[in-house]
Coordinates of C-alpha atoms in Angstrom, one line a residue:
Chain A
X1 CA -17.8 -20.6 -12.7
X2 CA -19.4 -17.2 -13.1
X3 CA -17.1 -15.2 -16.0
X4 CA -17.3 -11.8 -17.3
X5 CA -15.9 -10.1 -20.4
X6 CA -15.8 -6.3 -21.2
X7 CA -16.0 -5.3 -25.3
X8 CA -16.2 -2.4 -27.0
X9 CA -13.8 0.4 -28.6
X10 CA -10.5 1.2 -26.9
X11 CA -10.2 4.6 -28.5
X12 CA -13.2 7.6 -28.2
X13 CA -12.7 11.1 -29.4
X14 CA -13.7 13.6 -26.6
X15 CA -16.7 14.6 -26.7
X16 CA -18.6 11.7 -28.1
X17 CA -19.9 8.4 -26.1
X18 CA -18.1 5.6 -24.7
X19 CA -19.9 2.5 -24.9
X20 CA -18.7 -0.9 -23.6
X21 CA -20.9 -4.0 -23.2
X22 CA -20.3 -6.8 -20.3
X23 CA -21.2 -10.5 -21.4
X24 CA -22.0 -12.9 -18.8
X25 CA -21.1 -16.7 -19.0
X26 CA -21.4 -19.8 -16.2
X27 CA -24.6 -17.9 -15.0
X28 CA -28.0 -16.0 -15.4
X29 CA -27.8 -11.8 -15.7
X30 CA -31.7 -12.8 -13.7
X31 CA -30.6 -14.8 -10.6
X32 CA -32.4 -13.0 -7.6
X33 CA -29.9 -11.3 -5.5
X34 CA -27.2 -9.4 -7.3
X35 CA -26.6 -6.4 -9.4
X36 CA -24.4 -6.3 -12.4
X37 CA -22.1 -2.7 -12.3
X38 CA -19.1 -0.6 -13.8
X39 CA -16.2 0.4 -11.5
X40 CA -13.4 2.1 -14.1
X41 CA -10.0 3.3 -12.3
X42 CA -7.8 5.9 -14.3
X43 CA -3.8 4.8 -14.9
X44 CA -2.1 4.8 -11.6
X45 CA -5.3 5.6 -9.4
X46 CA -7.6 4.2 -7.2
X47 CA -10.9 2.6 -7.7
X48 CA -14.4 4.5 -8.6
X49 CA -18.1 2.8 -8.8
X50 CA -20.0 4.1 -12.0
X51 CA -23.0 2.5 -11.1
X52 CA -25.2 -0.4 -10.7
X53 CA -28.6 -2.4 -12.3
X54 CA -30.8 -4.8 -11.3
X55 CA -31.9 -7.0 -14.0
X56 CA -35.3 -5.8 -13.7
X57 CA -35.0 -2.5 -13.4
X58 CA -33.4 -0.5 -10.6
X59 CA -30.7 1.6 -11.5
X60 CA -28.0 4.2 -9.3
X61 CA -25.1 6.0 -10.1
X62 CA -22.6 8.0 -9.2
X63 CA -23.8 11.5 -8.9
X64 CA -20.0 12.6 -9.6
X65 CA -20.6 11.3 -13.5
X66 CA -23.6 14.5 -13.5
X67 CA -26.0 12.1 -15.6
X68 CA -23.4 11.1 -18.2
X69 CA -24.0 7.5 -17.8
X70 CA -26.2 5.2 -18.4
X71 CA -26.4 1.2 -18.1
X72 CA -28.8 -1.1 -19.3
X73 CA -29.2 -4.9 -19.6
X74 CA -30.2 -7.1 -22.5
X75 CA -31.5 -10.3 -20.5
X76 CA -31.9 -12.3 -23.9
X77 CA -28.0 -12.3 -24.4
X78 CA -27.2 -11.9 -21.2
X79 CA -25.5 -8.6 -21.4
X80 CA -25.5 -5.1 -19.6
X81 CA -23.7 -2.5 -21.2
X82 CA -22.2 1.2 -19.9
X83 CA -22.9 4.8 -22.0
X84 CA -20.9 7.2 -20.9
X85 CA -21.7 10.5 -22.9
X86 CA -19.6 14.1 -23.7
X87 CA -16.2 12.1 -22.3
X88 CA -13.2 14.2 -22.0
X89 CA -9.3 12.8 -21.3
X90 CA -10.3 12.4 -17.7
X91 CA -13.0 9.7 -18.6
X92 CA -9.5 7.5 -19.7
X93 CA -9.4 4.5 -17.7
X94 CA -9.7 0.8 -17.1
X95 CA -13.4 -0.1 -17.1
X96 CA -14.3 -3.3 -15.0
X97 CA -17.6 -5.1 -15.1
X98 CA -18.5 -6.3 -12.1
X99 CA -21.3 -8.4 -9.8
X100 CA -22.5 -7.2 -6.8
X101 CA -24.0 -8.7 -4.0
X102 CA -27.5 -6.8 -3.9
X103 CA -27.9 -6.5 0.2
X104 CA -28.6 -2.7 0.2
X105 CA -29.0 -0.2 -2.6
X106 CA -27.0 -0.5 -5.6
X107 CA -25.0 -3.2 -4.6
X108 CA -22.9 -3.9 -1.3
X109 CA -19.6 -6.0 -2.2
X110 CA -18.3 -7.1 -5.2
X111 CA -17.8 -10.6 -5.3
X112 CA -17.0 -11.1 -9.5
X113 CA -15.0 -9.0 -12.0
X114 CA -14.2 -8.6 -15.6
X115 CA -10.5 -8.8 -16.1
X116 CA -10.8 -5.0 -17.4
X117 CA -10.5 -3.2 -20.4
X118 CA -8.6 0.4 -21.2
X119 CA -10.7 3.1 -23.1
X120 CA -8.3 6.1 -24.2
X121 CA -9.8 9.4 -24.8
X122 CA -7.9 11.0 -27.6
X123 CA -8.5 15.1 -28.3
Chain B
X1 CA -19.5 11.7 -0.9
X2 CA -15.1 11.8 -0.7
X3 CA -13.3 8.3 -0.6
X4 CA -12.9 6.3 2.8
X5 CA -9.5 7.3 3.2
X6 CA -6.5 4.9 3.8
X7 CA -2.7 5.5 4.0
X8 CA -1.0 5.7 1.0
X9 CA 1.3 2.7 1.7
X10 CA 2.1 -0.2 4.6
X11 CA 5.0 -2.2 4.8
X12 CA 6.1 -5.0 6.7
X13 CA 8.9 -8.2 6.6
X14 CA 7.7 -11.6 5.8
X15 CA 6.6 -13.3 8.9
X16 CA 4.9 -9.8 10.3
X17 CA 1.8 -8.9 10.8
X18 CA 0.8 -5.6 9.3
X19 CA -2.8 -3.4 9.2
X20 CA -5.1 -0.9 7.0
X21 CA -6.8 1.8 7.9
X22 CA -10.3 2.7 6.0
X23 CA -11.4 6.0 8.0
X24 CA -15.0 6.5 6.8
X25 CA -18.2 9.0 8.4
X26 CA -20.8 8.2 10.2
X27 CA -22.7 8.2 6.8
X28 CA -21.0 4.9 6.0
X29 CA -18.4 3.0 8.0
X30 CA -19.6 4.1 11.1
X31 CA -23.4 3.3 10.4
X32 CA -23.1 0.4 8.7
X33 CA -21.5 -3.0 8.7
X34 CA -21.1 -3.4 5.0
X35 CA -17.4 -2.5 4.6
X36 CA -15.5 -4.8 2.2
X37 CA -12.0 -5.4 1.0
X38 CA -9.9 -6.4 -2.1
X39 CA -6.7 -7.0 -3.3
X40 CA -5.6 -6.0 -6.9
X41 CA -2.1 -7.1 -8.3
X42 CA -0.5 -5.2 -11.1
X43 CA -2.3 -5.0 -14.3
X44 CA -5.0 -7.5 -12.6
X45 CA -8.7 -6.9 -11.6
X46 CA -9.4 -6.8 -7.7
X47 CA -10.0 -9.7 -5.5
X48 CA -12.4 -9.8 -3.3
X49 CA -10.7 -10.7 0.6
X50 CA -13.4 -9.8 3.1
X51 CA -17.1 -8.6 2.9
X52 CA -19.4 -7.3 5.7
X53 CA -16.4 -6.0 7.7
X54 CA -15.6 -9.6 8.9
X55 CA -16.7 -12.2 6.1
X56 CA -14.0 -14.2 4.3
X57 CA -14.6 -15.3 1.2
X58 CA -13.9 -19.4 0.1
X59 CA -10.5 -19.4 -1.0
X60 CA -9.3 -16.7 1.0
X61 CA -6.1 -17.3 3.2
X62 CA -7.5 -17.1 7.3
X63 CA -4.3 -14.7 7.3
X64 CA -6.7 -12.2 6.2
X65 CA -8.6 -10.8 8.7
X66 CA -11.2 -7.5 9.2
X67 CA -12.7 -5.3 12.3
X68 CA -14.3 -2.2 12.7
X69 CA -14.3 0.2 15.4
X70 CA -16.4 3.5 15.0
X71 CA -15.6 5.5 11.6
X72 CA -13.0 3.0 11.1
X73 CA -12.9 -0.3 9.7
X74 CA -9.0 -2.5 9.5
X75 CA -7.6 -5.3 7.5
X76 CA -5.0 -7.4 8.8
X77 CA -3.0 -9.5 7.3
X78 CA -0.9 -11.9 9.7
X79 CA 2.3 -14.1 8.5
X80 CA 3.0 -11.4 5.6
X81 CA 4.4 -13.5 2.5
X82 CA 6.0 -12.2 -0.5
X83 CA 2.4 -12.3 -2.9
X84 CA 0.9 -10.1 -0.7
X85 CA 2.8 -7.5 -1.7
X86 CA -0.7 -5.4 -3.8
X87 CA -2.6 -2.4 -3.5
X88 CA -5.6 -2.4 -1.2
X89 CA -9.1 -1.4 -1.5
X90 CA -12.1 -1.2 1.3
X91 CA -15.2 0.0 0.3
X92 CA -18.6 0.6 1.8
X93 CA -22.5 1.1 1.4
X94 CA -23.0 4.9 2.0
X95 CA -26.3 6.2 2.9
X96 CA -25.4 9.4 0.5
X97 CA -26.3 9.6 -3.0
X98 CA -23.1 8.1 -4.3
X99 CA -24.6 4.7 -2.6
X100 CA -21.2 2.8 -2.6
X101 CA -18.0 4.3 -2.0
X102 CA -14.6 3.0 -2.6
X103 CA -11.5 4.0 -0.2
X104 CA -8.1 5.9 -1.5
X105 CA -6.0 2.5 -1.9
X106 CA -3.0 1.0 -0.1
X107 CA 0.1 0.0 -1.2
X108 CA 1.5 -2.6 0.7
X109 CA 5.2 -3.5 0.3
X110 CA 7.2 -6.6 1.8
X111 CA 10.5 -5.7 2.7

């Protein structure tokens, strides 16, 4: 059974980067078919795709962040991981890893998730 | 690229049948048949319910059901039982920039 697990810092100052990493167990970051993304969701709101990476390479996002974030993916630990520079308070959310079923561009459904983790932006 | 939009919250009695909206554009839930759903209880991450407008995932109840007609794409859920009582999500592949788009949510309460 395919599992994912968010890590990294709960707290960030504004203005620095948020980094969180997602570790995948019960499967291969490199099986053909799927990119591996970041969907966060702010207390009490709805749902909003970061952005997506195929394990070789292939990366979109969500023009909204204005080049803030970045993801990349360390196939010898099976890992991709989110950057997420110059946060302010309305960067504070839930952060979910997630796989996505790679039928069109950047992913088309989401079939696993990370259980979540809250990042707080403090001023 | 907005959200799909969908009502702020459904309700229904155990028993009924109820539905979601996901209004999209022609950039996305019109164009393409890609939209999917999921269910998120409180404090939990989503769960994935339908994929490519239609598709249910194994382990998902045949009470859950999707369509799509035009910009809008539906999710119906028949025999309405006490745990279904979540917040919806659809999303979509969008032929924009933002690439995948997720709808407002829907709360769904069981009387």
């Amino acid at each position: 059974q395919l599992q994912l697990q968010e890590s990294g810092p709960g707290l960030v100052k504004a203005s620095e980067t948020l980094s969180l990493t997602c570790t995948v167990s019960g499967g291969s970051i490199t099986s053909s078919g799927y990119y591996w993304g970041w969907i966060r969701q702010p207390p009490g709101k709805g749902l909003e795709w970061i952005g997506s990476i195929y394990h070789s390479g292939g990366t979109y996002y969500n023009p909204s962040l204005k080049s803030r974030a970045t993801i990349f993916v360390d196939t010898s630990k099976n890992q991709f991981s989110l950057k997420l520079s110059s946060v302010t308070a309305a960067d504070t959310a839930v952060y979910y890893c997630a796989r996505l079923a790679a039928i069109t561009l950047a992913g088309t459904w989401i079939d696993y998730w990370g259980q979540g983790t809250l990042v707080t932006v403090s001023s | 690229q907005s959200a799909l939009t969908q009502p702020a919250s459904v309700s229904g009695s155990p028993g009924q049948s109820i539905a979601i909206s996901c209004t999209g554009t022609s950039s996305d839930v019109g164009t393409y048949d890609y939209v999917s759903w999921y269910q998120q209880h409180p404090g939990k991450a989503p769960k994935l319910m339908i994929y490519e407008v239609t598709n249910r995932p194994s382990g998902v109840s045949n009470r859950f059901s999707g369509s799509k007609s035009g910009n809008t794409a539906s999710l119906t859920i028949s025999g309405l039982q006490a745990e279904d009582e979540a917040d919806y999500y659809c999303s979509s592949y969008t032929s924009s920039s933002t690439f995948f788009v997720f709808g407002t949510g829907t709360k769904v309460t069981v009387l």
